[in-house]
Every structure is written in C-alpha cells, then in structure tokens.
Coordinates of C-alpha atoms in Angstrom, one line a residue:
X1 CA 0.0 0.0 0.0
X2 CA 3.1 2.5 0.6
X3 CA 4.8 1.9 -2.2
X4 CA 1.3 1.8 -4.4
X5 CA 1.0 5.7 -2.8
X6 CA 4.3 6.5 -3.1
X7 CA 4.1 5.5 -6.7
X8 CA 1.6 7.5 -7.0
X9 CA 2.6 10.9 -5.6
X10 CA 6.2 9.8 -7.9
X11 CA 3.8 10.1 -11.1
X12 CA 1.9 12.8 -10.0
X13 CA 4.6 15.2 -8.7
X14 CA 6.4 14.2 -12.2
X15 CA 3.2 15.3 -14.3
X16 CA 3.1 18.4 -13.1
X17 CA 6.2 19.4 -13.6
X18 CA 6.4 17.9 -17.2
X19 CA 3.2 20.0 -17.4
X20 CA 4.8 23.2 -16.5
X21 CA 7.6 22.7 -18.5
X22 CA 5.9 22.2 -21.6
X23 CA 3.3 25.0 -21.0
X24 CA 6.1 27.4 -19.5
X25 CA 6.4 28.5 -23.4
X26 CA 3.9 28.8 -26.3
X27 CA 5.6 26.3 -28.3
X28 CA 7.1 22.8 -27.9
X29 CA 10.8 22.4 -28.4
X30 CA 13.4 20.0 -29.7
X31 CA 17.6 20.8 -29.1
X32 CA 19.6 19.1 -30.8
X33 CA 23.3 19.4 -31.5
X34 CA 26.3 20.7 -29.1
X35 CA 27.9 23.7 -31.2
X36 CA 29.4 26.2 -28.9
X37 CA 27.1 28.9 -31.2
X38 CA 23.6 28.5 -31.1
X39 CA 20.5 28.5 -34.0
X40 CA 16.8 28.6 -33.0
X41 CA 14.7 27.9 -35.9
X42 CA 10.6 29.1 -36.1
X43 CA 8.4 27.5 -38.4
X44 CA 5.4 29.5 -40.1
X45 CA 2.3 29.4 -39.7
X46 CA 0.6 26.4 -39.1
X47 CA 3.8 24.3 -39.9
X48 CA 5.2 21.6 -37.8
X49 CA 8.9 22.4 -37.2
X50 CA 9.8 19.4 -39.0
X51 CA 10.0 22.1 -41.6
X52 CA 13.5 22.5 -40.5
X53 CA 14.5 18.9 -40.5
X54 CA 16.6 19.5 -43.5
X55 CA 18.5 22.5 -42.7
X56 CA 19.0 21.4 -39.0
X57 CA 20.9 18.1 -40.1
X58 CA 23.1 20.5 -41.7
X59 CA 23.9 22.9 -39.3
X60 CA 23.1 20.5 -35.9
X61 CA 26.6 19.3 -36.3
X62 CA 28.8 22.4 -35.8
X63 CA 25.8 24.5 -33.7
X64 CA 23.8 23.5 -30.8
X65 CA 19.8 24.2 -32.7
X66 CA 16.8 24.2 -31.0
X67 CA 13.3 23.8 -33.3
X68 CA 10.4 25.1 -32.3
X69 CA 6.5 23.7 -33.1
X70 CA 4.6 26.8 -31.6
X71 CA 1.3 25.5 -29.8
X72 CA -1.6 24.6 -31.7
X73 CA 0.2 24.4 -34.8
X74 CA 0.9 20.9 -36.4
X75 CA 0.2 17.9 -33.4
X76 CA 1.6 20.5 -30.6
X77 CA -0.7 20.8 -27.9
X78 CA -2.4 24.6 -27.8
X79 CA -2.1 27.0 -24.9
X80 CA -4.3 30.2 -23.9
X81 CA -4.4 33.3 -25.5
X82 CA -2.3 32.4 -28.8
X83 CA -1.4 35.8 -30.7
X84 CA 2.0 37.2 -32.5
X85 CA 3.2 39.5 -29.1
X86 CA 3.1 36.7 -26.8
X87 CA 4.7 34.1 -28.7
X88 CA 7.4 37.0 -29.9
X89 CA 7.7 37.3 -25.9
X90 CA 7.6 33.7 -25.3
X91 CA 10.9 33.2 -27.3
X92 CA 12.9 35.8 -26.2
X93 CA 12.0 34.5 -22.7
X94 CA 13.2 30.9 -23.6
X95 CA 16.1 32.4 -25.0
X96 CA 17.1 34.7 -22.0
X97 CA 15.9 32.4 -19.3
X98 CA 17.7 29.5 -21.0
X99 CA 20.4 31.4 -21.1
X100 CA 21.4 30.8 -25.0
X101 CA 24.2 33.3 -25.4
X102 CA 23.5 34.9 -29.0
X103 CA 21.7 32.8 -31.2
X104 CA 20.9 33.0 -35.0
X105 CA 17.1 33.0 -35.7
X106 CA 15.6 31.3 -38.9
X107 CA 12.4 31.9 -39.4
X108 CA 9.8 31.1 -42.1
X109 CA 6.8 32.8 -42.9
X110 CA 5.3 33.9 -39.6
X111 CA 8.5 32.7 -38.3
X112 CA 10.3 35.4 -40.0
X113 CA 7.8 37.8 -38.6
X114 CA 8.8 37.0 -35.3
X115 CA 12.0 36.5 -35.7
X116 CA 12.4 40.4 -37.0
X117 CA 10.2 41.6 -34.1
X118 CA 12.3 39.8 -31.7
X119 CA 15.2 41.0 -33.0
X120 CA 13.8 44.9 -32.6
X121 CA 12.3 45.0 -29.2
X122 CA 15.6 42.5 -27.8
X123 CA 18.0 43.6 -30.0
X124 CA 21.1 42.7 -27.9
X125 CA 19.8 39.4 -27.6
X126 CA 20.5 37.7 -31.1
X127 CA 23.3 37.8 -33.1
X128 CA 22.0 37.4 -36.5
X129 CA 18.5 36.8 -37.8
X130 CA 17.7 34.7 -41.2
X131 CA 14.5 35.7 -43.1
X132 CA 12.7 33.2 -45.3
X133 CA 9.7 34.4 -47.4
X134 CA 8.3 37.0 -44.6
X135 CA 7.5 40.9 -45.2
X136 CA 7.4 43.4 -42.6
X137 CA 3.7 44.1 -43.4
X138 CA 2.0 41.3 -45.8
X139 CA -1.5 43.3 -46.3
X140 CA 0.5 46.5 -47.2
X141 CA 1.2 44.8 -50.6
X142 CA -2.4 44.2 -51.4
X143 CA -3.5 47.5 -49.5
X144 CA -1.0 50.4 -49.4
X145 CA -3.4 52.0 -47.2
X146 CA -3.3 49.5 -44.8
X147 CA -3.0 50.3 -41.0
X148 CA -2.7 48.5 -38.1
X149 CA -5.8 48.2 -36.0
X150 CA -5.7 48.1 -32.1
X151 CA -8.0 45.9 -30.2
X152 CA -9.2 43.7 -33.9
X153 CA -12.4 41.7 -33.4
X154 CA -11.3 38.6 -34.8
X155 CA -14.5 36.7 -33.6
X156 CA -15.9 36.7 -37.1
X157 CA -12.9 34.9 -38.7
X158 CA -12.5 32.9 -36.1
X159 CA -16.0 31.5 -35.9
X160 CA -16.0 31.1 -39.9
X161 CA -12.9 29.4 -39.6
X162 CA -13.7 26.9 -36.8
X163 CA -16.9 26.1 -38.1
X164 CA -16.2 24.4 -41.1
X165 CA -16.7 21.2 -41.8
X166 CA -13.2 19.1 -41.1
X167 CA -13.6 17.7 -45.0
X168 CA -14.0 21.3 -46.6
X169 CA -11.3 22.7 -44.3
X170 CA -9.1 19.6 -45.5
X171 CA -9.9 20.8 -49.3
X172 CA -9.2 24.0 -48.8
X173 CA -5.6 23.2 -47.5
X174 CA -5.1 21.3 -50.1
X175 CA -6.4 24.0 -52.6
X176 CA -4.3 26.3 -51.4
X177 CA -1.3 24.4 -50.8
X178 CA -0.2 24.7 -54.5
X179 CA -0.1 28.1 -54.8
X180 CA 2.5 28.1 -52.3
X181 CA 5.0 25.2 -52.6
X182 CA 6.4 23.6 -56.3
X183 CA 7.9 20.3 -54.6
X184 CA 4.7 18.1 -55.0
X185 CA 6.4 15.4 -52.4
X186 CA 5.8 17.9 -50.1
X187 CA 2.3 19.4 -50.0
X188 CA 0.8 16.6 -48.8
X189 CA 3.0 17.4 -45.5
X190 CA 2.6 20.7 -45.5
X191 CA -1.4 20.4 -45.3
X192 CA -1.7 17.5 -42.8
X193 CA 0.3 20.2 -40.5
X194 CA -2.7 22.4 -41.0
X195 CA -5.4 20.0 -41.0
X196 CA -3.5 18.5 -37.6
X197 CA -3.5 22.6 -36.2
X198 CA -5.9 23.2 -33.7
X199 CA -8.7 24.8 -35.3
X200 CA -9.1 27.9 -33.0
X201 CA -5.4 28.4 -32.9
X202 CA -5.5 28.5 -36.7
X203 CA -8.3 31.0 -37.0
X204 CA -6.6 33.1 -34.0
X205 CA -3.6 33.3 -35.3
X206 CA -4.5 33.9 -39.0
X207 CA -6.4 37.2 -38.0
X208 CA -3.6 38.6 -35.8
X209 CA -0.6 38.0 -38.1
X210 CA -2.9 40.1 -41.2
X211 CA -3.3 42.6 -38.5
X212 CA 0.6 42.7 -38.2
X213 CA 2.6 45.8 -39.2
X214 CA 6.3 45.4 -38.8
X215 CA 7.6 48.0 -41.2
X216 CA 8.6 50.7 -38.1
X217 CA 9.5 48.0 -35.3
X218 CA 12.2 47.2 -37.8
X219 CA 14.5 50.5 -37.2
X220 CA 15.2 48.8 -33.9
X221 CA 16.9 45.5 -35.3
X222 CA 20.8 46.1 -35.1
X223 CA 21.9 42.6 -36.3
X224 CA 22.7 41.4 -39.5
X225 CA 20.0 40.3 -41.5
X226 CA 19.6 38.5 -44.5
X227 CA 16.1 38.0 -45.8
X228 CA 15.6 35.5 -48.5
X229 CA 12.4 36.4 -50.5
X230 CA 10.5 33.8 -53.5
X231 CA 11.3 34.6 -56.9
X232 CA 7.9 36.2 -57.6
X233 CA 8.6 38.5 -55.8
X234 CA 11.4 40.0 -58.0
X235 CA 8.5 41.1 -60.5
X236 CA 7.6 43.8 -57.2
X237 CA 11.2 45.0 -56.2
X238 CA 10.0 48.2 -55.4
X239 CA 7.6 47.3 -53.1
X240 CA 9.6 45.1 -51.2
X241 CA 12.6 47.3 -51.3
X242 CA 10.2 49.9 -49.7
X243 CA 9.2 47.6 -46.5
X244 CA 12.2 46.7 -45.5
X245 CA 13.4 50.6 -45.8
X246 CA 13.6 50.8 -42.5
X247 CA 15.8 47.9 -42.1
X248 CA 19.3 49.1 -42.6
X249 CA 21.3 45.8 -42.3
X250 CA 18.9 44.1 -44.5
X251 CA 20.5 41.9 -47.2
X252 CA 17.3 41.3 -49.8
X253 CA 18.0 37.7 -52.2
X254 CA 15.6 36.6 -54.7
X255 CA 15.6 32.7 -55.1
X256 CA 16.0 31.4 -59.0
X257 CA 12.6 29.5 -58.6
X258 CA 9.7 28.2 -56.6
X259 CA 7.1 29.8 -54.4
X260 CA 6.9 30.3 -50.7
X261 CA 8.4 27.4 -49.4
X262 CA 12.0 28.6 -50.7
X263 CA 13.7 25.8 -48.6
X264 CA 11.7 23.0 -50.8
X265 CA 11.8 24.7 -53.5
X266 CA 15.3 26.3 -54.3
X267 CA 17.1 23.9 -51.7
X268 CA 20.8 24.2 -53.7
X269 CA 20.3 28.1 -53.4
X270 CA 19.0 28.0 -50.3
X271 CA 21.6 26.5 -48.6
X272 CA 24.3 28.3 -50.4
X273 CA 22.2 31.7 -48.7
X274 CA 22.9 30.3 -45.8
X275 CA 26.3 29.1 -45.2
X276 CA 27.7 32.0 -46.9
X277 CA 25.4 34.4 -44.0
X278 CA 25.7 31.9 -41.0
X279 CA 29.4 30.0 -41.9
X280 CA 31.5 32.7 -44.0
X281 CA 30.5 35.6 -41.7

C-alpha cells in the first residue's frame, strides 16, 4: 500500500512538472546538436517544425539548434491566449531564461515575422536573424493603405474558420497548398500540419498575423539580417525594397525558382544563402 501511494505521488509530482515545463512556453521544443554557437529555428504558420529537419541536419553538427512547433500548430498541444506579441515574448523569454548566449534565428513565414520583431524589441539578444519568405507588413502589398488596428475583433474569422466542416477545411488546405509550394512530395505534408493545427489556434492566429505591421519595429533591429524572398517577388522589387526601408542591415536575395516554401523549392540556393550568411561571416 506505501509503495502503491508513493508510486503515485512519484507520477503525479512528475506530471506536473512535465506540465509546466511544456506550457512554460507557447511552443514545444526539440535541441539538438552541441555547437558552442547556437541556432533557433521558427516555423510558419501552421507548420510543424519538421520544416526545419533539413536544414538542422546541416547545421546540428557544428551549432547547438533548438526547433520550435509553436502551440496549436501541427500535433503541438495549444495553450491560452495564442497571438503574434506573446509568442514574440515567449521566445525571447526561452532564449534569456535559458540562457542561450547569441543565437541566429531562422524563421519562415510567420516565423520570419517573429523572428524580425524579436530582434527589434531585444535587440542585444540575437546575433543574427535569417529571413525566409516573410514581409514586414504582408497586407501593405495588397492595401497600401493599410494600417494596423488596435484591439481587432477577430471573432468573425475565427467562428468562420472553426466552423467548417473538417472535409472542406481539409480541401481548402489542399487547394491552397499549391499556390504556395512547387515540390509536390511535399504538399501533402505541408497540409496534414494544417489540418493537424488546432482549429481555433489556426483561425486566432490567422487574424492577428494580417493585423501585423512590422515595417517601423524594424529601425530597432541592429543585427545582420539576410532575408531571403521567393522569386515572384522579383516582378515587385519596389515594393519590397520599400518595407524593408527601414531595415538598414537588411541583405534582400531573390531565389532562381519556386514559391513560398523557398527551402523545398530552391534547396541548392538556399543552402548556399545560408552558409555564406551563417558559416562565412
């Protein structure tokens, strides 16, 4: 009977704190590698940080690399209150309270939003910061007028979003998964991470990061920065050369071919991007 209790209390006393180590961040983690520099790499949105596997096999062997899944997204469990501030926050706490001593950031997509963000408001926390397929302000290319708005009521998205049938949300993904990835063996990934999202998470998130204006917070970022864009993109140079104005250290490359996923797409230039940002400098 004793040791049946003490068993107990062992598992119990070991849940919680498993619990509050997972939840003590808005994202799950994986580190792997034992490089004396350090890389954390963000996913976008609604992506599974398995996004990364590629580029961390390269790099895990000369850096120590930590990959995040942020919550909700892919099979990672959701937490409260998901929006872009607190999971900016939630990393630069992790990295600070973890004590990781000037790290690179990679982000994609979303992940490159936050990883410029982070950068401005902690700027002498990261050493560089790599960009892939992210804009300071997305909606300022459809809407020059655009503006961000304080206090948005995203309830409208969110319950169109959430109430859709799990079969037309599935065809949706898979509708508009083409328009943003070229490498056909992976879409069918890339949409069983949304369709494996948590629903509200999904619908949260996608309202607050079109609501999401970086193109000021940017003067603030002091660290190198090299932002790698999709080729389409080269057919609106001005327009991209005009959000990132405010960026001084920014170092704009056009990949030769693909869409949004440039790290599936253009994985030959890709790589060379980076080893000649993170390695040669």
């Amino acid at each position: 009977m004793k040791n049946s209790l003490f068993s107990s209390i062992f598992i119990l006393i070991i849940t919680q704190t498993f619990g509050q180590t997972i939840s003590e961040y808005p994202f799950e983690v994986k580190k792997s590698g034992n490089g004396n520099r350090t890389i954390v790499l963000i996913p976008g949105f609604a992506c599974s940080g398995n996004v990364w596997t590629e580029t961390k096999s390269v790099y895990e062997k000369d850096f120590t690399c930590y990959t995040l899944t942020m919550a909700g997204f892919a099979d990672a469990e959701p937490s409260p209150n998901p929006n872009f501030e607190n999971w900016k926050t939630g990393i630069a706490n992790f990295i600070s309270e973890k004590n990781i001593e000037k790290p690179i950031l990679i982000g994609h997509s979303m992940g490159g939003g936050l990883a410029m963000a982070i950068a401005a408001d902690y700027p002498k926390l990261i050493e560089k910061i790599v960009v892939v397929d992210a804009l300071p302000c997305l909606a300022a290319l459809t809407n020059p007028n655009f503006k961000h708005q304080e206090n948005i009521d995203c309830s409208g998205m969110v319950n169109q979003i959430t109430a859709l049938p799990k079969e037309q949300f599935h065809q949706m993904q898979k509708m508009t998964m083409p328009q943003l990835i070229e490498n056909k063996e992976m879409i069918e990934t890339v949409v069983n991470w949304s369709i494996q999202s948590d629903r509200q998470t999904f619908a949260e998130m996608y309202c607050d990061f079109s609501n999401t204006d970086l193109r000021e917070k940017i003067k603030g970022i002091e660290c190198p920065s090299l932002i790698l864009l999709e080729s389409n993109f080269t057919s609106i140079k001005p327009a991209i050369k005009e959000q990132f104005k405010n960026l001084k250290s920014a170092d704009l490359q056009y990949a030769n071919q693909g869409l949004h996923f440039i790290m599936y797409d253009d994985k030959e230039w890709y790589f060379n991007q980076l080893e000649n940002f993170i390695t040669n400098n």
